[in-house]
């Protein structure tokens, strides 16, 4: 019951983004082993949403910024798609694409996206919501890399892909 209330609230925060072709196109982009960019972004977004809601923070910004944090929209294995190091290049590309997608992207959401690789990258989080998304990203990435995501996905804990 509580899960379905959280899930409904989460979907209401991000429905317009989930329906967009740009976000859906992340399904075609490989991210971590066996996990595409869309699944990773929904995972991060939902975990950040739950944490932000639990802490009475701006859960809408956490959910939306989390969903867009890796909206770089290219295959990172193709080095011709970006300049320099993917670790530093992809938050900039994600922010550029998020701005093009959302005319009403807030400064907090912009900072969530650009700072999500901190402390590896230099751009720092300016809000607790940005810190939460950064931590959720690292936690989710670790679960994906160690194969725990596939186990979780078999249980009804995460929003099922549309
Ligand atoms: Fe990222
Ligand atoms: Fe990520």
XYZ file of N, CA, C and O and ligand atoms in Angstrom:
650
model
N 0.835 -1.207 0.000
C 0.000 0.000 0.000
C 0.873 1.262 0.000
O 0.746 2.129 -0.839
N 1.803 1.310 0.989
C 2.705 2.453 1.082
C 3.552 2.562 -0.189
O 3.798 3.642 -0.698
N 3.979 1.369 -0.690
C 4.781 1.364 -1.913
C 3.990 1.950 -3.076
O 4.500 2.744 -3.854
N 2.718 1.570 -3.175
C 1.942 2.063 -4.322
C 1.678 3.557 -4.200
O 1.607 4.266 -5.198
N 1.555 4.078 -2.979
C 1.387 5.534 -2.800
C 2.666 6.238 -3.250
O 2.630 7.213 -3.991
N 3.811 5.715 -2.801
C 5.095 6.299 -3.216
C 5.263 6.235 -4.726
O 5.719 7.186 -5.349
N 4.898 5.099 -5.301
C 5.077 4.918 -6.738
C 4.188 5.887 -7.517
O 4.624 6.496 -8.487
N 2.951 6.054 -7.070
C 2.047 6.983 -7.763
C 2.573 8.406 -7.678
O 2.539 9.153 -8.647
N 3.054 8.781 -6.511
C 3.602 10.131 -6.322
C 4.840 10.314 -7.201
O 5.015 11.354 -7.852
N 5.688 9.276 -7.252
C 6.895 9.346 -8.078
C 6.535 9.539 -9.544
O 7.062 10.427 -10.223
N 5.620 8.712 -10.036
C 5.247 8.785 -11.451
C 4.643 10.156 -11.768
O 4.908 10.733 -12.833
N 3.855 10.708 -10.847
C 3.265 12.034 -11.073
C 4.360 13.096 -11.229
O 4.198 14.060 -11.985
N 5.472 12.914 -10.532
C 6.584 13.886 -10.615
C 7.303 13.834 -11.968
O 7.849 14.841 -12.419
N 7.338 12.651 -12.579
C 8.211 12.475 -13.750
C 7.483 11.998 -15.009
O 8.132 11.730 -16.022
N 6.149 11.913 -14.950
C 5.406 11.304 -16.078
C 5.741 11.960 -17.414
O 5.948 11.284 -18.425
N 5.778 13.306 -17.447
C 6.047 13.999 -18.714
C 7.431 13.634 -19.257
O 7.615 13.497 -20.471
N 8.399 13.452 -18.352
C 9.753 13.082 -18.792
C 9.780 11.635 -19.287
O 10.397 11.331 -20.315
N 9.105 10.743 -18.543
C 9.079 9.332 -18.958
C 8.435 9.167 -20.332
O 8.798 8.280 -21.092
N 7.486 10.044 -20.643
C 6.796 9.954 -21.938
C 7.600 10.549 -23.092
O 7.209 10.408 -24.247
N 8.687 11.226 -22.804
C 9.411 11.925 -23.871
C 10.293 10.958 -24.674
O 10.870 10.018 -24.114
N 10.399 11.173 -25.984
C 11.254 10.294 -26.805
C 12.717 10.337 -26.369
O 13.424 9.327 -26.464
N 13.167 11.494 -25.870
C 14.572 11.597 -25.446
C 14.867 10.653 -24.282
O 15.874 9.945 -24.278
N 13.990 10.673 -23.270
C 14.201 9.788 -22.116
C 14.031 8.331 -22.541
O 14.833 7.464 -22.166
N 13.027 8.038 -23.354
C 12.825 6.665 -23.812
C 14.013 6.157 -24.638
O 14.329 4.970 -24.607
N 14.686 7.093 -25.340
C 15.806 6.658 -26.183
C 16.994 6.169 -25.352
O 17.893 5.497 -25.874
N 17.000 6.483 -24.048
C 18.080 5.973 -23.194
C 18.019 4.441 -23.081
O 18.995 3.812 -22.681
N 16.888 3.855 -23.438
C 16.794 2.378 -23.433
C 17.784 1.739 -24.405
O 18.178 0.581 -24.236
N 18.149 2.494 -25.452
C 19.051 1.946 -26.483
C 20.520 2.131 -26.095
O 21.405 1.695 -26.825
N 20.781 2.825 -24.999
C 22.164 3.156 -24.651
C 22.655 2.260 -23.518
O 22.101 2.287 -22.413
N 23.687 1.440 -23.789
C 24.212 0.592 -22.714
C 24.878 1.442 -21.637
O 25.468 2.487 -21.940
N 24.753 1.032 -20.400
C 25.357 1.838 -19.314
C 26.299 0.959 -18.492
O 27.478 0.898 -18.763
N 25.769 0.242 -17.518
C 26.579 -0.732 -16.792
C 26.259 -2.124 -17.348
O 25.261 -2.275 -18.066
N 27.080 -3.131 -17.026
C 26.862 -4.465 -17.608
C 25.423 -4.949 -17.394
O 24.955 -5.056 -16.265
N 24.711 -5.197 -18.509
C 23.342 -5.714 -18.428
C 22.299 -4.683 -18.052
O 21.135 -5.024 -17.837
N 22.684 -3.427 -17.937
C 21.744 -2.373 -17.526
C 21.851 -1.217 -18.514
O 22.954 -0.711 -18.763
N 20.717 -0.827 -19.081
C 20.789 0.314 -20.001
C 20.641 1.631 -19.251
O 20.353 1.658 -18.047
N 20.850 2.717 -19.981
C 20.882 4.041 -19.354
C 19.507 4.419 -18.775
O 19.417 5.086 -17.743
N 18.448 3.958 -19.428
C 17.086 4.259 -18.951
C 16.841 3.571 -17.598
O 16.384 4.206 -16.642
N 17.134 2.278 -17.525
C 16.919 1.547 -16.272
C 17.745 2.161 -15.142
O 17.260 2.323 -14.017
N 19.001 2.497 -15.443
C 19.857 3.116 -14.427
C 19.267 4.456 -13.960
O 19.207 4.723 -12.758
N 18.817 5.261 -14.902
C 18.324 6.599 -14.548
C 17.029 6.522 -13.738
O 16.840 7.292 -12.788
N 16.140 5.589 -14.096
C 14.906 5.419 -13.313
C 15.249 4.907 -11.910
O 14.671 5.371 -10.913
N 16.203 4.006 -11.829
C 16.640 3.459 -10.527
C 17.155 4.594 -9.628
O 16.702 4.771 -8.489
N 18.085 5.395 -10.160
C 18.659 6.512 -9.398
C 17.563 7.511 -9.007
O 17.487 7.969 -7.861
N 16.719 7.828 -9.955
C 15.664 8.808 -9.736
C 14.711 8.348 -8.631
O 14.332 9.129 -7.746
N 14.339 7.069 -8.651
C 13.377 6.571 -7.662
C 14.005 6.491 -6.262
O 13.378 6.867 -5.260
N 15.252 6.032 -6.196
C 15.932 5.969 -4.894
C 16.098 7.383 -4.335
O 15.831 7.641 -3.144
N 16.505 8.333 -5.175
C 16.690 9.725 -4.721
C 15.355 10.329 -4.296
O 15.279 11.053 -3.285
N 14.298 10.039 -5.041
C 12.957 10.517 -4.689
C 12.560 10.028 -3.292
O 12.091 10.795 -2.446
N 12.757 8.732 -3.038
C 12.363 8.159 -1.742
C 13.177 8.770 -0.603
O 12.636 9.079 0.462
N 14.486 8.928 -0.826
C 15.334 9.505 0.223
C 14.954 10.960 0.484
O 14.845 11.388 1.637
N 14.748 11.722 -0.585
C 14.405 13.138 -0.434
C 13.051 13.287 0.249
O 12.857 14.163 1.104
N 12.116 12.437 -0.081
C 10.782 12.502 0.524
C 10.859 12.152 2.014
O 10.240 12.803 2.853
N 11.656 11.147 2.306
C 11.835 10.737 3.705
C 12.452 11.868 4.536
O 12.137 12.038 5.707
N 13.320 12.660 3.907
C 14.008 13.761 4.611
C 13.261 15.092 4.468
O 13.811 16.144 4.822
N 12.037 15.062 3.944
C 11.232 16.286 3.753
C 11.959 17.327 2.902
O 11.912 18.525 3.193
N 12.631 16.850 1.867
C 13.322 17.757 0.935
C 12.494 17.872 -0.350
O 11.383 17.357 -0.431
N 13.045 18.551 -1.332
C 12.351 18.759 -2.607
C 12.428 17.459 -3.436
O 13.326 17.283 -4.265
N 11.485 16.562 -3.183
C 11.538 15.244 -3.831
C 11.234 15.323 -5.324
O 11.660 14.480 -6.096
N 10.512 16.359 -5.722
C 10.240 16.549 -7.159
C 11.551 16.833 -7.902
O 11.823 16.239 -8.952
N 12.365 17.736 -7.352
C 13.655 18.057 -7.992
C 14.574 16.841 -7.981
O 15.281 16.579 -8.963
N 14.561 16.079 -6.880
C 15.413 14.881 -6.804
C 14.987 13.864 -7.855
O 15.839 13.266 -8.535
N 13.666 13.671 -8.005
C 13.172 12.696 -8.986
C 13.490 13.148 -10.407
O 13.988 12.358 -11.229
N 13.230 14.416 -10.713
C 13.428 14.907 -12.082
C 14.918 15.036 -12.422
O 15.365 14.627 -13.493
N 15.675 15.613 -11.505
C 17.124 15.730 -11.733
C 17.763 14.354 -11.827
O 18.639 14.107 -12.660
N 17.304 13.430 -10.982
C 17.837 12.067 -11.014
C 17.548 11.377 -12.338
O 18.402 10.683 -12.891
N 16.348 11.595 -12.861
C 15.990 10.948 -14.131
C 16.805 11.503 -15.303
O 17.094 10.794 -16.264
N 17.181 12.779 -15.194
C 17.892 13.422 -16.313
C 19.411 13.431 -16.136
O 20.128 13.891 -17.028
N 19.914 12.900 -15.013
C 21.333 13.112 -14.702
C 22.282 12.470 -15.730
O 23.409 12.942 -15.887
N 21.825 11.434 -16.402
C 22.679 10.778 -17.413
C 22.065 10.870 -18.813
O 22.231 9.965 -19.637
N 21.399 11.978 -19.096
C 20.734 12.152 -20.404
C 21.757 12.616 -21.455
O 21.543 13.581 -22.167
N 22.868 11.913 -21.544
C 23.901 12.362 -22.494
C 23.620 11.866 -23.913
O 24.110 12.443 -24.877
N 22.862 10.785 -24.040
C 22.298 10.340 -25.334
C 23.322 9.948 -26.406
O 23.135 10.247 -27.577
N 24.414 9.347 -26.000
C 25.321 8.748 -26.974
C 25.894 7.476 -26.352
O 25.804 7.286 -25.125
N 26.458 6.633 -27.190
C 27.088 5.420 -26.690
C 28.486 5.777 -26.199
O 29.342 6.161 -26.987
N 28.712 5.640 -24.911
C 29.992 6.076 -24.335
C 31.162 5.212 -24.793
O 32.323 5.579 -24.614
N 30.849 4.050 -25.403
C 31.932 3.207 -25.925
C 32.480 3.763 -27.235
O 33.552 3.353 -27.671
N 31.742 4.680 -27.849
C 32.184 5.311 -29.093
C 32.888 6.632 -28.752
O 32.249 7.650 -28.505
N 34.225 6.593 -28.760
C 35.009 7.749 -28.305
C 34.844 8.974 -29.195
O 35.202 10.082 -28.803
N 34.310 8.763 -30.405
C 34.136 9.911 -31.305
C 32.937 10.766 -30.889
O 32.724 11.858 -31.410
N 32.137 10.282 -29.960
C 30.902 10.976 -29.563
C 31.131 12.094 -28.541
O 30.238 12.886 -28.275
N 32.313 12.108 -27.933
C 32.562 13.122 -26.908
C 34.051 13.448 -26.863
O 34.876 12.683 -27.346
N 34.342 14.623 -26.286
C 35.743 15.047 -26.165
C 36.221 14.812 -24.747
O 35.482 15.062 -23.795
N 37.486 14.387 -24.616
C 38.081 14.226 -23.293
C 37.594 12.986 -22.590
O 37.353 11.960 -23.215
N 37.432 13.101 -21.272
C 37.086 11.970 -20.421
C 35.560 11.887 -20.241
O 34.928 12.868 -19.876
N 35.004 10.706 -20.473
C 33.551 10.515 -20.339
C 33.046 10.918 -18.946
O 31.956 11.474 -18.808
N 33.860 10.656 -17.958
C 33.482 10.989 -16.578
C 33.142 12.484 -16.432
O 32.203 12.851 -15.731
N 33.916 13.335 -17.130
C 33.703 14.789 -17.022
C 32.813 15.319 -18.149
O 32.155 16.344 -17.984
N 32.803 14.625 -19.288
C 32.054 15.126 -20.455
C 30.551 14.861 -20.325
O 29.732 15.690 -20.731
N 30.176 13.713 -19.746
C 28.759 13.342 -19.840
C 27.810 14.210 -19.006
O 26.676 14.435 -19.440
N 28.221 14.734 -17.829
C 27.271 15.631 -17.126
C 26.967 16.890 -17.940
O 25.839 17.396 -17.915
N 27.958 17.399 -18.684
C 27.724 18.605 -19.510
C 26.752 18.284 -20.644
O 25.843 19.065 -20.930
N 26.953 17.134 -21.296
C 26.041 16.739 -22.378
C 24.638 16.488 -21.821
O 23.633 16.871 -22.441
N 24.561 15.871 -20.644
C 23.245 15.610 -20.029
C 22.530 16.925 -19.717
O 21.325 17.057 -19.956
N 23.265 17.905 -19.204
C 22.640 19.195 -18.885
C 22.167 19.900 -20.158
O 21.062 20.456 -20.198
N 22.978 19.851 -21.194
C 22.598 20.463 -22.471
C 21.293 19.824 -22.995
O 20.351 20.523 -23.366
N 21.221 18.505 -22.952
C 20.026 17.814 -23.453
C 18.820 18.049 -22.543
O 17.691 18.155 -23.023
N 19.064 18.124 -21.239
C 17.964 18.362 -20.295
C 17.384 19.763 -20.506
O 16.168 19.953 -20.449
N 18.247 20.744 -20.758
C 17.758 22.106 -21.033
C 16.919 22.134 -22.304
O 15.909 22.815 -22.380
N 17.370 21.390 -23.314
C 16.619 21.352 -24.578
C 15.271 20.652 -24.387
O 14.279 21.020 -25.021
N 15.237 19.677 -23.490
C 14.000 18.919 -23.258
C 13.020 19.677 -22.371
O 11.813 19.660 -22.604
N 13.550 20.337 -21.337
C 12.686 20.982 -20.329
C 12.918 22.485 -20.315
O 13.946 22.929 -19.804
N 11.941 23.221 -20.796
C 12.062 24.680 -20.759
C 12.016 25.187 -19.326
O 12.532 26.265 -19.022
N 11.415 24.389 -18.427
C 11.243 24.842 -17.039
C 12.200 24.150 -16.070
O 11.897 24.019 -14.885
N 13.348 23.723 -16.582
C 14.348 23.110 -15.695
C 14.767 24.128 -14.632
O 15.103 25.268 -14.962
N 14.731 23.751 -13.366
C 15.043 24.704 -12.293
C 16.557 24.743 -12.040
O 17.268 23.791 -12.375
N 17.054 25.821 -11.405
C 18.478 25.873 -11.065
C 18.900 24.686 -10.198
O 20.012 24.167 -10.351
N 18.022 24.246 -9.295
C 18.373 23.086 -8.463
C 18.523 21.837 -9.321
O 19.475 21.057 -9.151
N 17.620 21.630 -10.267
C 17.703 20.456 -11.145
C 18.953 20.534 -12.022
O 19.628 19.521 -12.250
N 19.275 21.736 -12.493
C 20.493 21.896 -13.307
C 21.724 21.508 -12.501
O 22.607 20.807 -12.985
N 21.773 21.982 -11.258
C 22.940 21.653 -10.424
C 22.994 20.166 -10.081
O 24.078 19.578 -10.004
N 21.823 19.545 -9.885
C 21.791 18.096 -9.631
C 22.476 17.361 -10.785
O 23.291 16.454 -10.581
N 22.155 17.757 -12.013
C 22.695 17.070 -13.191
C 24.203 17.322 -13.327
O 24.994 16.389 -13.468
N 24.592 18.580 -13.262
C 25.998 18.919 -13.559
C 26.950 18.454 -12.451
O 28.125 18.195 -12.705
N 26.436 18.310 -11.221
C 27.321 17.973 -10.100
C 27.303 16.493 -9.738
O 27.968 16.103 -8.768
N 26.578 15.646 -10.504
C 26.377 14.289 -9.993
C 27.656 13.453 -9.969
O 27.693 12.416 -9.310
N 28.717 13.893 -10.672
C 29.972 13.131 -10.619
C 30.927 13.640 -9.542
O 32.047 13.145 -9.421
N 30.506 14.654 -8.783
C 31.335 15.116 -7.666
C 31.474 13.988 -6.634
O 30.502 13.277 -6.413
N 32.642 13.761 -6.026
C 33.859 14.567 -6.048
C 34.857 14.203 -7.147
O 35.919 14.819 -7.202
N 34.524 13.232 -8.026
C 35.444 12.933 -9.132
C 35.584 14.142 -10.050
O 36.683 14.497 -10.470
N 34.448 14.765 -10.375
C 34.462 15.995 -11.178
C 34.375 17.193 -10.232
O 33.997 17.053 -9.068
N 34.714 18.379 -10.764
C 34.870 19.540 -9.889
C 33.570 20.228 -9.493
O 33.512 20.891 -8.474
N 32.525 20.119 -10.351
C 31.283 20.853 -10.061
C 30.613 20.286 -8.817
O 30.260 19.119 -8.764
N 30.424 21.147 -7.807
C 29.944 20.685 -6.505
C 28.421 20.759 -6.391
O 27.799 21.639 -6.974
N 27.832 19.872 -5.599
C 26.396 19.976 -5.319
C 26.117 21.209 -4.456
O 26.879 21.509 -3.535
N 25.027 21.917 -4.779
C 24.669 23.124 -4.037
C 23.430 22.917 -3.160
O 22.915 23.882 -2.595
N 22.941 21.708 -3.095
C 21.737 21.461 -2.289
C 21.821 20.050 -1.722
O 22.579 19.205 -2.232
N 21.026 19.801 -0.696
C 20.990 18.446 -0.142
C 20.378 17.478 -1.157
O 20.745 16.303 -1.209
N 19.480 17.985 -2.004
C 18.888 17.144 -3.045
C 19.962 16.675 -4.027
O 19.952 15.519 -4.472
N 20.898 17.587 -4.374
C 21.983 17.213 -5.292
C 22.908 16.181 -4.645
O 23.383 15.253 -5.308
N 23.151 16.336 -3.341
C 23.970 15.354 -2.627
C 23.272 13.992 -2.651
O 23.894 12.952 -2.898
N 21.973 13.999 -2.420
C 21.196 12.746 -2.407
C 21.242 12.061 -3.769
O 21.431 10.841 -3.867
N 21.095 12.830 -4.853
C 21.154 12.217 -6.189
C 22.561 11.664 -6.451
O 22.715 10.553 -6.973
N 23.593 12.413 -6.061
C 24.971 11.937 -6.246
C 25.213 10.631 -5.490
O 25.797 9.681 -6.020
N 24.731 10.565 -4.252
C 24.897 9.340 -3.458
C 24.073 8.191 -4.044
O 24.547 7.055 -4.118
N 22.853 8.500 -4.481
C 21.997 7.462 -5.074
C 22.641 6.914 -6.340
O 22.587 5.708 -6.607
N 23.244 7.802 -7.132
C 23.911 7.376 -8.368
C 25.017 6.368 -8.055
O 25.130 5.315 -8.701
N 25.818 6.675 -7.037
C 26.937 5.782 -6.704
C 26.429 4.461 -6.126
O 26.943 3.390 -6.451
N 25.410 4.543 -5.293
C 24.834 3.332 -4.715
C 24.227 2.441 -5.799
O 24.485 1.228 -5.858
N 23.442 3.046 -6.673
C 22.786 2.274 -7.742
C 23.824 1.695 -8.700
O 23.699 0.542 -9.141
N 24.841 2.496 -9.036
C 25.894 2.012 -9.942
C 26.581 0.796 -9.329
O 26.832 -0.199 -10.021
N 26.864 0.850 -8.026
C 27.531 -0.282 -7.361
C 26.624 -1.514 -7.415
O 27.086 -2.628 -7.686
N 25.325 -1.328 -7.169
C 24.396 -2.470 -7.202
C 24.299 -3.058 -8.605
O 24.165 -4.279 -8.772
N 24.369 -2.201 -9.615
C 24.310 -2.682 -10.996
C 25.577 -3.457 -11.352
O 25.526 -4.546 -11.931
N 26.726 -2.873 -10.989
C 28.006 -3.496 -11.342
C 28.151 -4.856 -10.654
O 28.658 -5.813 -11.245
N 27.651 -4.950 -9.407
C 27.790 -6.217 -8.681
C 26.613 -7.173 -8.917
O 26.487 -8.191 -8.240
N 25.735 -6.829 -9.865
C 24.677 -7.755 -10.273
C 23.475 -7.779 -9.350
O 22.588 -8.622 -9.517
N 23.400 -6.874 -8.363
C 22.266 -6.894 -7.430
C 21.018 -6.280 -8.046
O 19.906 -6.564 -7.627
N 21.199 -5.421 -9.043
C 20.047 -4.755 -9.658
C 19.104 -5.780 -10.284
O 17.890 -5.691 -10.143
N 19.678 -6.777 -10.964
C 18.842 -7.776 -11.631
C 18.012 -8.553 -10.613
O 16.864 -8.890 -10.841
N 18.607 -8.795 -9.432
C 17.872 -9.492 -8.376
C 16.720 -8.620 -7.877
O 15.593 -9.091 -7.712
N 17.011 -7.331 -7.656
C 15.972 -6.405 -7.178
C 14.843 -6.287 -8.192
O 13.674 -6.198 -7.828
N 15.197 -6.273 -9.457
C 14.208 -6.066 -10.503
C 13.195 -7.212 -10.575
O 12.079 -7.043 -11.040
N 13.626 -8.406 -10.082
C 12.704 -9.540 -10.076
C 11.635 -9.374 -9.004
O 10.605 -9.992 -9.039
N 11.934 -8.524 -8.005
C 10.963 -8.285 -6.943
C 10.242 -6.975 -7.239
O 10.789 -6.107 -7.904
N 9.015 -6.809 -6.737
C 8.248 -5.607 -7.077
C 8.643 -4.394 -6.259
O 7.819 -3.719 -5.685
N 9.954 -4.093 -6.161
C 10.407 -2.947 -5.387
C 10.593 -1.696 -6.229
O 10.585 -0.596 -5.716
N 10.837 -1.904 -7.496
C 11.161 -0.772 -8.355
C 10.065 -0.575 -9.387
O 9.402 -1.520 -9.768
N 9.883 0.693 -9.824
C 8.883 0.903 -10.873
C 9.232 0.082 -12.107
O 10.374 0.112 -12.551
N 8.277 -0.695 -12.578
C 8.533 -1.488 -13.776
C 8.657 -0.567 -14.966
O 7.943 0.441 -15.059
N 9.583 -0.863 -15.892
C 9.692 -0.045 -17.103
C 8.366 -0.030 -17.854
O 7.646 -1.027 -17.848
N 8.052 1.122 -18.482
C 6.774 1.242 -19.205
C 6.787 0.331 -20.419
O 7.826 0.040 -20.970
Fe 26.643 9.903 -14.768
Fe 24.408 7.721 -13.293
